[in-house]
Tab-separated table of C-alpha atoms in Angstrom:
chain	number	residue	atom	x	y	z
A	1	MET	CA	-4.593	-0.692	-25.484
A	2	SER	CA	-8.090	-1.294	-23.809
A	3	GLY	CA	-10.313	1.908	-21.744
A	4	GLU	CA	-9.619	-0.824	-19.698
A	5	GLY	CA	-6.021	-2.009	-19.779
A	6	ARG	CA	-4.941	2.231	-19.271
A	7	THR	CA	-7.745	2.625	-15.926
A	8	ILE	CA	-5.278	-0.585	-14.460
A	9	ASN	CA	-2.244	1.135	-14.997
A	10	SER	CA	-3.173	4.360	-14.515
A	11	LEU	CA	-4.054	3.620	-10.781
A	12	ARG	CA	-1.217	1.255	-10.246
A	13	ASP	CA	1.424	3.836	-11.015
A	14	SER	CA	-0.662	6.640	-9.341
A	15	LEU	CA	-0.496	4.363	-6.709
A	16	ALA	CA	3.225	3.035	-6.847
A	17	GLY	CA	4.310	6.851	-7.612
A	18	ALA	CA	2.698	8.048	-4.026
A	19	VAL	CA	3.922	4.710	-2.222
A	20	ALA	CA	7.665	6.982	-3.200
A	21	GLU	CA	6.445	10.211	-2.722
A	22	VAL	CA	4.946	9.267	0.482
A	23	LEU	CA	7.829	7.371	1.771
A	24	ARG	CA	9.124	10.319	0.862
A	25	THR	CA	8.267	13.127	2.200
A	26	MET	CA	6.257	11.609	5.132
A	27	ALA	CA	9.126	9.441	6.905
A	28	GLY	CA	12.094	10.304	4.289
A	29	LEU	CA	12.778	7.414	2.948
A	30	ALA	CA	13.763	7.080	-0.524
A	31	VAL	CA	12.695	3.979	-2.150
A	32	GLU	CA	13.532	1.631	-4.738
A	33	GLU	CA	10.422	0.326	-6.476
A	34	ARG	CA	10.836	-3.892	-7.981
A	35	ALA	CA	7.943	-6.469	-8.443
A	36	CYS	CA	6.793	-9.304	-6.710
A	37	PRO	CA	8.597	-12.804	-7.331
A	38	ILE	CA	5.900	-14.273	-9.844
A	39	GLN	CA	3.985	-17.138	-7.342
A	40	ASP	CA	5.408	-15.045	-3.734
A	41	ARG	CA	3.077	-14.827	-1.406
A	42	PRO	CA	4.870	-11.937	0.645
A	43	VAL	CA	4.174	-12.293	4.204
A	44	SER	CA	3.523	-9.899	6.936
A	45	ASP	CA	2.784	-8.550	10.576
A	46	PHE	CA	1.229	-5.244	9.740
A	47	THR	CA	-1.083	-4.666	6.528
A	48	GLY	CA	-3.254	-1.758	6.038
A	49	ALA	CA	-6.293	-1.969	3.946
A	50	MET	CA	-8.889	-0.140	1.858
A	51	MET	CA	-11.562	0.358	-0.757
A	52	ILE	CA	-11.345	1.664	-4.008
A	53	ILE	CA	-14.066	2.137	-6.202
A	54	GLY	CA	-14.563	3.680	-9.474
A	55	ARG	CA	-14.788	2.539	-13.270
A	56	ARG	CA	-13.283	-1.075	-11.465
A	57	THR	CA	-13.582	-1.676	-7.280
A	58	ALA	CA	-9.808	-2.389	-5.981
A	59	MET	CA	-8.847	-3.172	-2.305
A	60	VAL	CA	-5.252	-2.143	-2.195
A	61	ALA	CA	-2.641	-3.680	0.586
A	62	ILE	CA	0.608	-2.319	2.146
A	63	GLY	CA	2.345	-4.998	4.077
A	64	LEU	CA	5.330	-4.545	6.393
A	65	THR	CA	6.921	-6.711	8.845
A	66	ARG	CA	6.899	-5.379	12.455
A	67	GLU	CA	10.832	-3.535	11.605
A	68	ALA	CA	10.114	-2.184	9.212
A	69	ALA	CA	6.223	-0.703	10.341
A	70	THR	CA	8.478	0.430	13.499
A	71	VAL	CA	10.756	2.046	11.077
A	72	THR	CA	8.645	4.324	8.764
A	73	VAL	CA	6.030	5.029	12.104
A	74	SER	CA	8.769	6.295	14.133
A	75	GLN	CA	10.093	8.141	11.019
A	76	MET	CA	6.721	9.232	10.480
A	77	THR	CA	4.989	9.931	13.744
A	78	GLY	CA	8.751	11.419	14.806
A	79	LEU	CA	9.158	9.087	18.721
A	80	ALA	CA	11.642	6.477	18.753
A	81	PRO	CA	10.954	3.200	18.200
A	82	GLU	CA	10.604	1.474	21.457
A	83	GLU	CA	8.177	4.435	22.517
A	84	LEU	CA	5.695	2.873	19.412
A	85	SER	CA	3.197	0.165	21.127
A	86	GLU	CA	1.672	-2.066	19.366
A	87	ALA	CA	-1.790	-0.186	18.776
A	88	ASP	CA	0.432	3.015	17.112
A	89	LEU	CA	2.305	1.125	14.942
A	90	ALA	CA	-1.160	-0.425	13.410
A	91	ASP	CA	-2.305	3.197	13.596
A	92	GLY	CA	0.282	4.300	11.753
A	93	VAL	CA	0.168	2.284	9.359
A	94	ALA	CA	-3.577	2.451	8.672
A	95	GLU	CA	-2.529	6.164	7.845
A	96	LEU	CA	0.321	5.251	5.718
A	97	VAL	CA	-2.462	3.362	3.417
A	98	ASN	CA	-4.876	6.041	3.539
A	99	ILE	CA	-2.621	9.222	2.800
A	100	VAL	CA	-1.142	6.163	-0.213
A	101	ALA	CA	-4.644	5.395	-1.260
A	102	GLY	CA	-5.529	9.732	-1.362
A	103	SER	CA	-2.545	10.796	-3.115
A	104	GLY	CA	-2.908	8.123	-5.773
A	105	LYS	CA	-6.643	8.746	-5.777
A	106	SER	CA	-5.886	12.350	-6.366
A	107	GLY	CA	-3.044	11.451	-8.700
A	108	LEU	CA	-5.962	10.676	-11.424
A	109	VAL	CA	-7.396	14.463	-11.070
A	110	GLY	CA	-8.306	14.925	-14.445
A	111	THR	CA	-7.718	12.177	-15.950
A	112	GLU	CA	-11.200	10.003	-17.188
A	113	GLU	CA	-10.640	7.872	-13.895
A	114	HIS	CA	-13.344	8.856	-10.111
A	115	TYR	CA	-12.540	6.959	-7.269
A	116	ARG	CA	-13.975	6.961	-3.768
A	117	ILE	CA	-11.839	5.647	-0.464
A	118	THR	CA	-13.194	3.406	2.046
A	119	LEU	CA	-11.746	3.657	5.878
A	120	PRO	CA	-8.455	1.823	6.120
A	121	PHE	CA	-8.610	-1.308	8.459
A	122	VAL	CA	-5.239	-2.906	9.504
A	123	MET	CA	-4.471	-6.438	10.132
A	124	VAL	CA	-1.933	-7.709	12.710
A	125	GLY	CA	-0.265	-10.991	13.201
A	126	GLN	CA	3.155	-12.349	12.588
A	127	ASN	CA	3.757	-13.720	9.192
A	128	ARG	CA	0.856	-13.362	7.783
A	129	TYR	CA	-0.260	-13.359	3.963
A	130	ILE	CA	-3.885	-12.463	2.324
A	131	LEU	CA	-5.208	-14.763	0.062
A	132	TYR	CA	-7.068	-14.183	-2.793
A	133	LYS	CA	-9.825	-16.449	-2.719
A	134	ASN	CA	-10.331	-17.435	-6.689
A	135	LYS	CA	-8.123	-15.065	-7.964
A	136	ALA	CA	-4.884	-13.923	-7.704
A	137	VAL	CA	-3.503	-10.246	-6.727
A	138	ASP	CA	-2.892	-8.444	-10.008
A	139	ARG	CA	-0.720	-6.508	-8.986
A	140	CYS	CA	2.278	-6.788	-6.293
A	141	LEU	CA	5.168	-4.425	-5.940
A	142	ARG	CA	8.305	-4.426	-3.229
A	143	PHE	CA	9.906	-1.128	-2.398
A	144	PHE	CA	13.411	-1.037	-0.293
A	145	THR	CA	14.947	1.033	1.268
A	146	GLY	CA	17.783	-0.235	3.663
A	147	ASP	CA	16.344	-2.586	6.153
A	148	VAL	CA	12.898	-1.169	5.434
A	149	GLU	CA	10.052	-2.946	2.840
A	150	LEU	CA	6.858	-2.586	2.124
A	151	ILE	CA	4.632	-4.629	-0.305
A	152	LEU	CA	2.000	-2.974	-2.459
A	153	GLU	CA	-0.652	-5.168	-3.557
A	154	ILE	CA	-3.328	-4.767	-5.692
A	155	ALA	CA	-6.595	-6.943	-6.492
A	156	TYR	CA	-9.368	-6.040	-9.030
A	157	LEU	CA	-12.525	-7.174	-8.459
A	158	GLU	CA	-14.990	-8.164	-10.979
A	159	GLY	CA	-17.722	-6.913	-11.892
């Protein structure tokens, strides 16, 4: 396998492991991982995203429905679901993607892969999806537990 192939798989695997670990430790949620169906365009109400910059550059996005965001952020913060405002949910999703990206980056310490991460941002809106112009998402994984579904998308940029 080429060095570039190892980079893609290592980063993807590290981020996927980070999602499962962060949800388990921060929100008490044990998740099952599945690949996204081909040609599926996952929709969400809250999408937290950030860039990971290193040997390759990628945008990492985590999408959740309002219900999934409410359960996850409630579990992460200890606040009752009815106490969470839309701003609280957006802030919680930003924190979630930040922790996942940081943990994924840390999981590669001691390897040839070194990454920096940007500040997270969140897109809010009902049934929104990300359209990647001229390039499909390279990696899309779904994480399930009970009523919670989280979508992890990794889109690699050329160059």
